[in-house]
Amino acid sequence: GWPIGSVLSRLRRRVRKLRGYASFWEARLGVIWVGLLSFNQHIQMSSKIDICNHALGLVAEQRITTIDDNNEPARLCKLHLESTVREVLSLADWRSARKRSVLAKNAVSPAFGYDNQFVLPSGWLRTVAFNDVYEGYKIQELFTIENGNLLTDEASVSLIYIHDVTLISSGGGYGNLDPLLARTIEFALAAKIAWPLQQDAKLMEKLEEQFQQSLIRAKGKNARDGFDSKVVAWTQSEWNAARSTGTGA
């Protein structure tokens, strides 16, 4: 038979190993639970650290205190957060990220092609409406964007546009984002950081799928949140012309 001392020693090692497994899964399930609960927490306004921590929860990583923490999750969030926000904001005419501005005219006119040029606002990402003409409804080319300027034949420009919330130094710009838009950004960020943190291709693919699904839901809610009444509708002849020429505002 086995010596009693050897048997006790083996049992102690087994117990320590089982306790280690229990601690590991307790911690792992805890951060997963944080990720599952994060959507409910969006009833409150999001901050950049909220978005990072919700994304980390989706990839089963511990929360961070600040984006400047000295650890890999914080470094990856800092690397990818702002570019991810700008990418998602550029995908639709999000009402919670809109701004309005009367543009300042540039003293120098374009060399040719247009009569005037106007300086784009700081943080411009995407045009929603130009002088009460909403994007996607008017086929005439009313303006073009070049090198931080808006070129047009119009004498003045009133612009509704999507602005870059990452440029607001206080971080308050994140708090104005619609909850479903913020959630979509979290999925996009989680998909980017999943591989370097977990080396899990299936997790990364799943998060990319969830991002696409979340994007559809967020766009649907955005469309239901208001109606752009000053829309210039296409006639059938304009629609046919657009299809044949591929032109449009």
Coordinates of N, CA and C in Angstrom, one line a residue:
G1 N 0.8 -1.2 0.0 CA 0.0 0.0 0.0 C 0.9 1.3 0.0
W2 N 0.1 2.4 -0.2 CA 0.8 3.7 -0.2 C 1.1 4.1 1.3
P3 N 2.3 4.7 1.5 CA 2.6 5.2 2.8 C 1.6 6.4 3.1
I4 N 1.1 6.4 4.4 CA 0.1 7.4 4.8 C 0.6 8.8 4.5
G5 N 1.9 9.1 4.7 CA 2.4 10.4 4.5 C 2.3 10.8 3.0
S6 N 2.6 9.9 2.1 CA 2.6 10.2 0.7 C 1.1 10.4 0.3
V7 N 0.2 9.6 0.8 CA -1.2 9.8 0.4 C -1.7 11.2 0.9
L8 N -1.4 11.6 2.1 CA -1.8 12.9 2.6 C -1.2 14.1 1.8
S9 N 0.1 13.9 1.4 CA 0.7 14.9 0.6 C 0.0 15.0 -0.8
R10 N -0.3 13.9 -1.4 CA -1.0 13.9 -2.7 C -2.4 14.6 -2.5
L11 N -3.1 14.3 -1.4 CA -4.4 14.9 -1.2 C -4.3 16.4 -1.0
R12 N -3.3 16.9 -0.3 CA -3.1 18.3 -0.1 C -2.9 19.0 -1.5
R13 N -2.0 18.4 -2.3 CA -1.8 19.0 -3.6 C -3.0 19.1 -4.5
R14 N -3.9 18.0 -4.4 CA -5.1 18.0 -5.2 C -6.1 19.1 -4.7
V15 N -6.1 19.3 -3.4 CA -7.0 20.3 -2.8 C -6.5 21.7 -3.2
R16 N -5.2 21.9 -3.2 CA -4.7 23.2 -3.6 C -5.0 23.5 -5.1
K17 N -4.9 22.4 -5.9 CA -5.2 22.6 -7.3 C -6.6 22.9 -7.6
L18 N -7.5 22.2 -6.9 CA -8.9 22.4 -7.0 C -9.3 23.8 -6.6
R19 N -8.7 24.3 -5.5 CA -9.0 25.7 -5.0 C -8.5 26.7 -6.1
G20 N -7.4 26.4 -6.7 CA -6.9 27.3 -7.8 C -7.9 27.4 -8.9
Y21 N -8.4 26.2 -9.3 CA -9.4 26.2 -10.4 C -10.7 27.0 -10.0
A22 N -11.1 26.8 -8.7 CA -12.3 27.5 -8.3 C -12.1 29.0 -8.3
S23 N -10.9 29.5 -7.8 CA -10.6 30.9 -7.8 C -10.6 31.5 -9.3
F24 N -10.0 30.7 -10.2 CA -9.9 31.1 -11.6 C -11.3 31.3 -12.2
W25 N -12.1 30.3 -12.0 CA -13.5 30.4 -12.6 C -14.4 31.4 -11.9
E26 N -14.2 31.6 -10.6 CA -14.9 32.6 -9.9 C -14.6 34.0 -10.4
A27 N -13.3 34.3 -10.7 CA -12.9 35.6 -11.2 C -13.4 35.7 -12.7
R28 N -13.3 34.6 -13.4 CA -13.7 34.7 -14.9 C -15.2 34.9 -15.0
L29 N -16.0 34.2 -14.2 CA -17.4 34.3 -14.3 C -17.8 35.7 -13.8
G30 N -17.1 36.2 -12.8 CA -17.4 37.6 -12.3 C -17.3 38.6 -13.4
V31 N -16.2 38.6 -14.2 CA -16.1 39.6 -15.3 C -17.1 39.4 -16.4
I32 N -17.4 38.1 -16.7 CA -18.4 37.8 -17.7 C -19.8 38.4 -17.2
W33 N -20.1 38.2 -15.9 CA -21.3 38.8 -15.4 C -21.4 40.3 -15.5
V34 N -20.2 40.9 -15.3 CA -20.2 42.4 -15.5 C -20.5 42.7 -17.0
G35 N -20.0 42.0 -17.9 CA -20.3 42.2 -19.3 C -21.8 42.0 -19.6
L36 N -22.4 41.0 -19.0 CA -23.8 40.8 -19.3 C -24.7 41.8 -18.7
L37 N -24.3 42.4 -17.6 CA -25.1 43.4 -16.9 C -24.9 44.8 -17.5
S38 N -23.8 45.0 -18.3 CA -23.4 46.3 -18.7 C -24.5 47.1 -19.5
F39 N -25.2 46.3 -20.3 CA -26.2 47.0 -21.1 C -27.3 47.7 -20.2
N40 N -27.7 47.0 -19.1 CA -28.7 47.6 -18.2 C -28.1 48.9 -17.6
Q41 N -26.8 48.9 -17.4 CA -26.2 50.1 -16.8 C -26.2 51.3 -17.7
H42 N -26.5 51.1 -19.0 CA -26.5 52.2 -20.0 C -27.7 53.1 -19.8
I43 N -28.6 52.8 -18.8 CA -29.6 53.8 -18.6 C -29.0 55.1 -18.0
Q44 N -27.8 55.0 -17.5 CA -27.0 56.1 -17.1 C -26.1 56.5 -18.2
M45 N -25.7 57.8 -18.2 CA -24.8 58.2 -19.3 C -23.5 57.5 -19.3
S46 N -22.9 57.2 -20.5 CA -21.7 56.5 -20.6 C -20.5 57.5 -20.5
S47 N -19.4 57.1 -20.0 CA -18.1 57.8 -20.1 C -17.2 57.0 -20.9
K48 N -16.0 57.5 -21.2 CA -15.0 56.7 -22.0 C -14.6 55.5 -21.2
I49 N -14.4 55.7 -19.8 CA -14.0 54.5 -19.0 C -15.1 53.5 -18.9
D50 N -16.4 53.9 -18.9 CA -17.5 53.0 -18.9 C -17.5 52.1 -20.2
I51 N -17.3 52.8 -21.4 CA -17.2 52.1 -22.6 C -16.1 51.1 -22.6
C52 N -14.9 51.5 -22.1 CA -13.8 50.5 -22.1 C -14.1 49.4 -21.2
N53 N -14.7 49.6 -20.0 CA -14.9 48.5 -19.1 C -16.0 47.6 -19.5
H54 N -17.0 48.1 -20.2 CA -18.0 47.2 -20.8 C -17.4 46.4 -21.9
A55 N -16.6 47.0 -22.7 CA -15.9 46.2 -23.8 C -15.0 45.1 -23.1
L56 N -14.3 45.4 -22.1 CA -13.4 44.5 -21.4 C -14.3 43.3 -20.8
G57 N -15.5 43.7 -20.3 CA -16.3 42.6 -19.8 C -16.8 41.7 -20.8
L58 N -17.0 42.2 -22.0 CA -17.4 41.3 -23.2 C -16.3 40.3 -23.5
V59 N -15.0 40.6 -23.2 CA -13.9 39.7 -23.5 C -13.4 39.0 -22.3
A60 N -14.2 39.1 -21.2 CA -13.9 38.4 -19.9 C -12.6 38.9 -19.3
E61 N -12.4 40.2 -19.3 CA -11.2 40.8 -18.7 C -11.6 41.7 -17.5
Q62 N -10.7 41.9 -16.5 CA -11.0 42.7 -15.4 C -11.2 44.2 -15.8
R63 N -11.9 44.9 -15.0 CA -12.1 46.3 -15.2 C -10.8 47.1 -15.0
I64 N -10.7 48.3 -15.6 CA -9.6 49.2 -15.3 C -10.1 50.4 -14.6
T65 N -9.2 51.1 -13.9 CA -9.6 52.3 -13.2 C -9.6 53.5 -14.0
T66 N -8.5 53.7 -14.8 CA -8.4 54.7 -15.8 C -7.8 54.2 -17.1
I67 N -7.9 54.9 -18.1 CA -7.4 54.5 -19.4 C -5.9 54.6 -19.5
D68 N -5.3 55.2 -18.4 CA -3.8 55.3 -18.3 C -3.2 54.3 -17.4
D69 N -4.0 53.3 -16.9 CA -3.5 52.3 -16.0 C -2.3 51.5 -16.7
N70 N -1.4 51.1 -15.9 CA -0.2 50.4 -16.4 C -0.5 48.9 -16.6
N71 N -1.4 48.6 -17.5 CA -1.6 47.1 -17.8 C -2.1 47.0 -19.2
E72 N -2.1 45.8 -19.7 CA -2.4 45.6 -21.2 C -3.8 45.9 -21.6
P73 N -4.8 45.6 -20.8 CA -6.2 46.0 -21.1 C -6.3 47.5 -21.3
A74 N -5.7 48.3 -20.4 CA -5.8 49.7 -20.5 C -5.1 50.3 -21.7
R75 N -3.9 49.7 -21.9 CA -3.1 50.2 -23.1 C -3.9 49.9 -24.4
L76 N -4.5 48.7 -24.5 CA -5.3 48.4 -25.7 C -6.5 49.3 -25.9
C77 N -7.2 49.6 -24.8 CA -8.3 50.5 -24.8 C -7.9 51.9 -25.3
K78 N -6.8 52.4 -24.7 CA -6.3 53.7 -25.1 C -5.9 53.7 -26.5
L79 N -5.3 52.6 -27.0 CA -4.9 52.6 -28.4 C -6.1 52.6 -29.4
H80 N -7.2 51.9 -29.1 CA -8.3 51.7 -30.0 C -9.5 52.5 -29.8
L81 N -9.7 53.0 -28.6 CA -11.0 53.6 -28.3 C -11.4 54.8 -29.2
E82 N -10.6 55.8 -29.3 CA -11.0 57.0 -30.1 C -11.2 56.7 -31.6
S83 N -10.3 55.9 -32.2 CA -10.5 55.5 -33.6 C -11.8 54.7 -33.8
T84 N -12.1 53.9 -32.8 CA -13.3 53.1 -32.9 C -14.5 54.0 -32.8
V85 N -14.5 54.9 -31.9 CA -15.7 55.8 -31.8 C -15.9 56.6 -33.1
R86 N -14.8 57.1 -33.7 CA -14.9 57.9 -34.9 C -15.4 57.0 -36.1
E87 N -14.9 55.7 -36.1 CA -15.4 54.8 -37.2 C -16.9 54.6 -37.1
V88 N -17.4 54.3 -35.9 CA -18.8 54.0 -35.7 C -19.7 55.3 -35.9
L89 N -19.2 56.4 -35.5 CA -19.9 57.7 -35.7 C -20.1 58.0 -37.2
S90 N -19.1 57.6 -38.0 CA -19.1 57.9 -39.4 C -20.0 57.0 -40.2
L91 N -20.7 56.0 -39.5 CA -21.5 55.0 -40.2 C -22.9 55.5 -40.4
A92 N -23.4 56.5 -39.7 CA -24.8 56.9 -39.8 C -25.0 58.3 -39.3
D93 N -26.2 58.8 -39.5 CA -26.5 60.2 -39.1 C -27.1 60.2 -37.7
W94 N -26.2 59.8 -36.7 CA -26.7 59.6 -35.3 C -27.2 60.9 -34.7
R95 N -28.4 60.9 -34.2 CA -29.0 62.1 -33.7 C -28.3 62.6 -32.4
S96 N -27.8 61.7 -31.6 CA -27.2 62.0 -30.4 C -25.7 62.5 -30.6
A97 N -25.2 62.5 -31.8 CA -23.9 63.1 -32.1 C -23.9 64.2 -33.1
R98 N -25.1 64.8 -33.2 CA -25.2 65.9 -34.2 C -24.9 67.3 -33.6
K99 N -24.4 68.1 -34.5 CA -24.1 69.5 -34.1 C -24.6 70.4 -35.3
R100 N -24.9 71.7 -35.0 CA -25.2 72.6 -36.0 C -24.3 73.8 -36.0
S101 N -24.0 74.3 -37.2 CA -23.0 75.4 -37.3 C -23.2 76.2 -38.6
V102 N -23.1 77.5 -38.5 CA -23.1 78.4 -39.7 C -21.6 78.5 -40.0
L103 N -21.2 78.1 -41.2 CA -19.7 78.0 -41.4 C -19.1 79.4 -41.8
A104 N -17.9 79.5 -41.4 CA -17.1 80.7 -41.8 C -16.6 80.6 -43.2
K105 N -16.8 81.7 -44.0 CA -16.3 81.6 -45.4 C -14.8 81.9 -45.4
N106 N -14.1 81.1 -46.2 CA -12.7 81.2 -46.5 C -12.5 82.4 -47.4
A107 N -11.5 83.2 -47.1 CA -11.2 84.4 -47.9 C -10.7 84.0 -49.3
V108 N -10.1 82.8 -49.4 CA -9.6 82.4 -50.7 C -10.6 81.5 -51.4
S109 N -11.0 81.8 -52.6 CA -11.9 81.0 -53.4 C -11.2 79.9 -54.0
P110 N -12.0 78.8 -54.3 CA -11.4 77.7 -55.0 C -10.8 78.1 -56.4
A111 N -9.8 77.4 -56.8 CA -9.1 77.7 -58.1 C -10.1 77.6 -59.2
F112 N -11.0 76.6 -59.2 CA -12.0 76.4 -60.2 C -13.1 75.5 -59.7
G113 N -14.2 75.4 -60.4 CA -15.2 74.4 -60.1 C -16.3 74.9 -59.2
Y114 N -15.9 75.7 -58.2 CA -16.9 76.2 -57.2 C -16.6 77.7 -57.0
D115 N -17.6 78.4 -56.5 CA -17.5 79.9 -56.3 C -16.9 80.1 -54.9
N116 N -17.2 79.3 -53.9 CA -16.8 79.6 -52.5 C -16.3 78.4 -51.8
Q117 N -15.6 78.6 -50.7 CA -15.2 77.5 -49.8 C -15.4 78.0 -48.4
F118 N -15.8 77.1 -47.5 CA -16.0 77.4 -46.1 C -15.2 76.4 -45.3
V119 N -14.8 76.9 -44.1 CA -14.0 76.1 -43.2 C -14.9 75.1 -42.4
L120 N -14.6 73.8 -42.5 CA -15.4 72.8 -41.8 C -15.2 73.0 -40.3
P121 N -16.2 72.7 -39.5 CA -16.0 72.8 -38.0 C -15.0 71.8 -37.5
S122 N -14.4 72.1 -36.4 CA -13.5 71.2 -35.7 C -14.3 69.9 -35.3
G123 N -13.8 68.8 -35.6 CA -14.4 67.5 -35.2 C -15.5 67.1 -36.2
W124 N -15.6 67.7 -37.4 CA -16.6 67.2 -38.4 C -16.2 65.8 -38.8
L125 N -17.2 64.9 -38.9 CA -17.0 63.6 -39.3 C -17.8 63.2 -40.5
R126 N -19.1 63.8 -40.6 CA -20.0 63.4 -41.6 C -21.1 64.5 -41.7
T127 N -21.5 64.9 -42.9 CA -22.5 65.8 -43.1 C -23.9 65.2 -43.1
V128 N -24.8 65.8 -42.3 CA -26.2 65.3 -42.3 C -27.1 66.2 -43.2
A129 N -26.9 67.5 -43.0 CA -27.8 68.4 -43.8 C -27.0 69.6 -44.2
F130 N -27.2 70.1 -45.4 CA -26.6 71.3 -46.0 C -27.7 72.3 -46.4
N131 N -27.7 73.4 -45.7 CA -28.8 74.4 -46.0 C -30.2 73.8 -46.1
D132 N -30.5 73.0 -45.1 CA -31.8 72.3 -45.0 C -32.0 71.2 -46.1
V133 N -31.0 70.9 -46.8 CA -31.1 69.7 -47.7 C -30.4 68.6 -47.1
Y134 N -31.2 67.5 -46.8 CA -30.6 66.4 -46.1 C -30.0 65.4 -47.0
E135 N -28.9 64.8 -46.6 CA -28.0 63.9 -47.4 C -28.8 62.8 -47.9
G136 N -28.6 62.4 -49.1 CA -29.3 61.2 -49.7 C -30.6 61.5 -50.4
Y137 N -31.1 62.7 -50.4 CA -32.4 63.0 -51.0 C -32.3 63.9 -52.2
K138 N -31.2 64.7 -52.4 CA -31.1 65.6 -53.5 C -29.9 65.1 -54.4
I139 N -30.2 65.0 -55.7 CA -29.2 64.5 -56.6 C -28.2 65.5 -57.1
Q140 N -28.5 66.8 -57.1 CA -27.6 67.8 -57.5 C -26.4 67.8 -56.6
E141 N -25.2 68.0 -57.2 CA -24.0 68.1 -56.3 C -23.9 69.5 -55.8
L142 N -24.4 69.7 -54.6 CA -24.4 71.0 -54.0 C -23.1 71.4 -53.4
F143 N -22.3 70.4 -53.0 CA -21.0 70.7 -52.3 C -20.1 69.6 -52.4
T144 N -18.8 69.8 -52.1 CA -17.8 68.7 -52.0 C -16.9 69.1 -50.8
I145 N -16.3 68.1 -50.2 CA -15.4 68.3 -49.1 C -14.0 68.0 -49.6
E146 N -13.1 69.0 -49.3 CA -11.7 68.8 -49.7 C -10.8 69.5 -48.7
N147 N -9.9 68.7 -48.1 CA -8.8 69.3 -47.2 C -9.3 70.2 -46.1
G148 N -10.4 69.8 -45.4 CA -10.9 70.5 -44.3 C -11.8 71.7 -44.7
N149 N -12.1 71.8 -46.0 CA -13.0 72.8 -46.5 C -14.2 72.2 -47.2
L150 N -15.3 73.0 -47.2 CA -16.5 72.6 -47.9 C -16.6 73.6 -49.1
L151 N -16.6 73.1 -50.3 CA -16.6 73.9 -51.5 C -18.0 73.8 -52.1
T152 N -18.6 75.0 -52.5 CA -19.9 75.1 -53.0 C -20.1 76.4 -53.8
D153 N -21.2 76.5 -54.5 CA -21.6 77.7 -55.2 C -22.5 78.6 -54.3
E154 N -22.9 78.1 -53.2 CA -23.8 78.8 -52.3 C -23.0 79.9 -51.6
A155 N -23.7 81.0 -51.3 CA -23.1 82.2 -50.7 C -22.9 82.0 -49.2
S156 N -23.7 81.2 -48.5 CA -23.7 80.9 -47.1 C -24.0 79.4 -46.9
V157 N -23.5 78.9 -45.7 CA -23.7 77.5 -45.5 C -24.1 77.3 -44.0
S158 N -25.3 76.7 -43.8 CA -25.7 76.2 -42.5 C -25.6 74.7 -42.5
L159 N -24.9 74.1 -41.6 CA -24.5 72.7 -41.7 C -25.0 72.0 -40.4
I160 N -25.6 70.8 -40.6 CA -25.8 69.8 -39.5 C -24.9 68.7 -39.8
Y161 N -24.1 68.3 -38.8 CA -23.1 67.3 -39.0 C -22.9 66.4 -37.8
I162 N -22.2 65.3 -38.0 CA -21.8 64.4 -36.9 C -20.5 64.9 -36.4
H163 N -20.4 65.1 -35.1 CA -19.1 65.6 -34.6 C -18.4 64.6 -33.8
D164 N -17.1 64.7 -33.7 CA -16.2 63.8 -33.0 C -16.3 64.0 -31.5
V165 N -17.0 63.2 -30.8 CA -17.2 63.4 -29.3 C -15.9 63.2 -28.6
T166 N -14.9 62.5 -29.2 CA -13.6 62.3 -28.5 C -12.8 63.6 -28.3
L167 N -13.2 64.7 -29.0 CA -12.5 65.9 -28.9 C -12.9 66.8 -27.7
I168 N -14.0 66.4 -27.0 CA -14.5 67.2 -25.9 C -13.7 66.8 -24.7
S169 N -12.8 67.7 -24.2 CA -11.8 67.4 -23.2 C -12.4 66.9 -21.9
S170 N -13.6 67.3 -21.6 CA -14.2 66.9 -20.3 C -14.7 65.5 -20.3
G171 N -14.8 64.9 -21.5 CA -15.4 63.6 -21.6 C -16.9 63.6 -21.7
G172 N -17.6 64.7 -21.6 CA -19.0 64.8 -21.6 C -19.6 64.4 -22.9
G173 N -18.9 64.4 -24.0 CA -19.4 64.1 -25.2 C -19.9 62.6 -25.3
Y174 N -19.2 61.8 -24.6 CA -19.6 60.3 -24.5 C -20.9 60.2 -23.8
G175 N -21.2 61.0 -22.8 CA -22.4 60.9 -22.0 C -23.6 61.3 -22.8
N176 N -23.5 62.0 -23.9 CA -24.7 62.3 -24.7 C -25.0 61.3 -25.8
L177 N -24.2 60.2 -25.9 CA -24.5 59.2 -26.9 C -25.7 58.4 -26.5
D178 N -26.5 58.0 -27.5 CA -27.7 57.2 -27.3 C -27.1 55.8 -26.7
P179 N -27.9 55.2 -25.8 CA -27.4 53.9 -25.2 C -27.1 52.9 -26.2
L180 N -27.9 52.7 -27.2 CA -27.7 51.7 -28.2 C -26.5 52.0 -29.1
L181 N -26.2 53.3 -29.3 CA -25.0 53.7 -30.0 C -23.8 53.4 -29.2
A182 N -23.8 53.7 -27.9 CA -22.7 53.4 -27.0 C -22.5 51.9 -27.0
R183 N -23.5 51.1 -26.9 CA -23.4 49.7 -26.9 C -22.7 49.2 -28.2
T184 N -23.1 49.8 -29.3 CA -22.5 49.4 -30.6 C -21.0 49.7 -30.6
I185 N -20.6 50.8 -30.0 CA -19.2 51.2 -29.9 C -18.4 50.1 -29.0
E186 N -19.1 49.7 -28.0 CA -18.5 48.7 -27.1 C -18.2 47.4 -27.8
F187 N -19.2 46.9 -28.6 CA -19.0 45.7 -29.4 C -17.8 45.9 -30.4
A188 N -17.8 47.0 -31.0 CA -16.7 47.3 -32.0 C -15.3 47.3 -31.3
L189 N -15.2 47.9 -30.1 CA -14.0 48.0 -29.4 C -13.6 46.6 -28.9
A190 N -14.6 45.8 -28.4 CA -14.3 44.5 -27.8 C -13.8 43.6 -29.0
A191 N -14.3 43.7 -30.2 CA -13.9 42.9 -31.3 C -12.4 43.2 -31.6
K192 N -12.0 44.4 -31.4 CA -10.6 44.8 -31.7 C -9.6 44.3 -30.7
I193 N -10.0 44.3 -29.4 CA -9.1 43.9 -28.3 C -9.2 42.4 -28.0
A194 N -10.2 41.7 -28.5 CA -10.4 40.3 -28.1 C -9.2 39.4 -28.5
W195 N -8.6 39.6 -29.6 CA -7.5 38.7 -30.0 C -6.2 39.0 -29.2
P196 N -5.8 40.2 -29.1 CA -4.6 40.5 -28.3 C -4.7 40.1 -26.8
L197 N -5.9 40.1 -26.3 CA -6.1 39.8 -24.9 C -6.4 38.3 -24.6
Q198 N -7.1 37.7 -25.6 CA -7.5 36.3 -25.3 C -7.0 35.3 -26.4
Q199 N -6.5 35.8 -27.5 CA -6.1 34.9 -28.6 C -7.2 33.9 -28.9
D200 N -8.4 34.4 -29.0 CA -9.6 33.5 -29.3 C -10.3 34.0 -30.5
A201 N -10.1 33.3 -31.7 CA -10.6 33.7 -32.9 C -12.1 33.6 -32.9
K202 N -12.7 32.6 -32.3 CA -14.1 32.5 -32.3 C -14.8 33.6 -31.5
L203 N -14.2 34.0 -30.4 CA -14.7 35.1 -29.6 C -14.7 36.4 -30.5
M204 N -13.6 36.6 -31.2 CA -13.5 37.8 -32.0 C -14.6 37.8 -33.1
E205 N -14.8 36.7 -33.7 CA -15.8 36.6 -34.8 C -17.2 36.8 -34.2
K206 N -17.4 36.2 -33.0 CA -18.7 36.4 -32.4 C -19.0 37.9 -32.0
L207 N -18.0 38.6 -31.6 CA -18.1 40.0 -31.2 C -18.3 40.8 -32.5
E208 N -17.7 40.5 -33.6 CA -17.9 41.2 -34.8 C -19.4 41.0 -35.3
E209 N -19.9 39.8 -35.1 CA -21.3 39.5 -35.5 C -22.2 40.4 -34.6
Q210 N -21.9 40.4 -33.3 CA -22.7 41.2 -32.4 C -22.7 42.7 -32.6
F211 N -21.5 43.1 -33.1 CA -21.4 44.5 -33.5 C -22.3 44.8 -34.7
Q212 N -22.4 44.0 -35.7 CA -23.2 44.2 -36.8 C -24.7 44.2 -36.4
Q213 N -25.1 43.3 -35.5 CA -26.5 43.2 -35.1 C -26.8 44.4 -34.2
S214 N -25.9 44.9 -33.4 CA -26.1 46.1 -32.6 C -26.2 47.3 -33.4
L215 N -25.4 47.4 -34.5 CA -25.5 48.5 -35.4 C -26.8 48.6 -36.0
I216 N -27.4 47.5 -36.5 CA -28.7 47.5 -37.1 C -29.8 48.0 -36.1
R217 N -29.7 47.5 -34.8 CA -30.7 48.0 -33.8 C -30.5 49.5 -33.5
A218 N -29.3 49.9 -33.4 CA -29.0 51.4 -33.1 C -29.5 52.3 -34.2
K219 N -29.3 51.8 -35.5 CA -29.7 52.6 -36.6 C -31.3 52.7 -36.7
G220 N -31.9 51.6 -36.3 CA -33.4 51.5 -36.3 C -33.9 52.5 -35.3
K221 N -33.4 52.5 -34.1 CA -33.8 53.4 -33.1 C -33.5 54.9 -33.5
N222 N -32.4 55.1 -34.0 CA -32.0 56.4 -34.5 C -33.0 57.0 -35.5
A223 N -33.5 56.1 -36.4 CA -34.5 56.5 -37.4 C -35.8 56.8 -36.8
R224 N -36.2 56.1 -35.7 CA -37.5 56.3 -35.0 C -37.5 57.5 -34.1
D225 N -36.3 58.0 -33.7 CA -36.2 59.1 -32.7 C -36.6 60.5 -33.2
G226 N -36.8 60.6 -34.5 CA -37.2 61.9 -35.1 C -37.4 61.9 -36.6
F227 N -37.9 63.0 -37.1 CA -38.2 63.0 -38.5 C -37.6 64.3 -39.1
D228 N -36.7 64.2 -40.1 CA -36.1 65.3 -40.8 C -37.1 65.9 -41.8
S229 N -37.9 66.9 -41.4 CA -39.1 67.4 -42.2 C -38.7 68.1 -43.4
K230 N -37.5 68.8 -43.4 CA -37.1 69.6 -44.6 C -36.3 68.8 -45.6
V231 N -37.0 67.7 -46.0 CA -36.3 66.8 -47.0 C -36.8 67.1 -48.4
V232 N -35.9 67.1 -49.3 CA -36.2 67.3 -50.7 C -36.3 65.9 -51.3
A233 N -37.6 65.5 -51.6 CA -37.8 64.1 -52.1 C -37.4 64.0 -53.6
W234 N -37.0 62.8 -54.0 CA -36.7 62.6 -55.4 C -38.0 62.4 -56.2
T235 N -38.0 62.9 -57.4 CA -39.1 62.5 -58.4 C -38.6 61.2 -59.0
Q236 N -39.6 60.6 -59.7 CA -39.2 59.3 -60.4 C -38.1 59.6 -61.4
S237 N -38.2 60.7 -62.2 CA -37.2 61.0 -63.2 C -35.8 61.2 -62.6
E238 N -35.8 61.9 -61.4 CA -34.5 62.1 -60.7 C -33.9 60.8 -60.2
W239 N -34.8 59.9 -59.7 CA -34.4 58.6 -59.2 C -33.8 57.8 -60.4
N240 N -34.4 57.8 -61.5 CA -33.9 57.1 -62.7 C -32.6 57.7 -63.1
A241 N -32.5 59.0 -63.1 CA -31.2 59.6 -63.5 C -30.1 59.3 -62.5
A242 N -30.4 59.2 -61.2 CA -29.4 58.8 -60.2 C -28.9 57.4 -60.4
R243 N -29.8 56.5 -60.7 CA -29.4 55.1 -60.9 C -28.5 55.0 -62.2
S244 N -28.8 55.8 -63.2 CA -28.0 55.6 -64.4 C -26.7 56.3 -64.4
T245 N -26.6 57.5 -63.6 CA -25.3 58.2 -63.6 C -24.5 58.0 -62.3
G246 N -25.2 57.5 -61.3 CA -24.5 57.3 -60.0 C -24.1 58.6 -59.3
T247 N -24.8 59.7 -59.6 CA -24.5 60.9 -58.9 C -25.4 61.1 -57.8
G248 N -25.1 62.1 -56.9 CA -25.9 62.4 -55.8 C -25.2 63.3 -54.8
A249 N -26.0 64.0 -54.0 CA -25.4 64.9 -53.0 C -24.7 64.1 -51.9

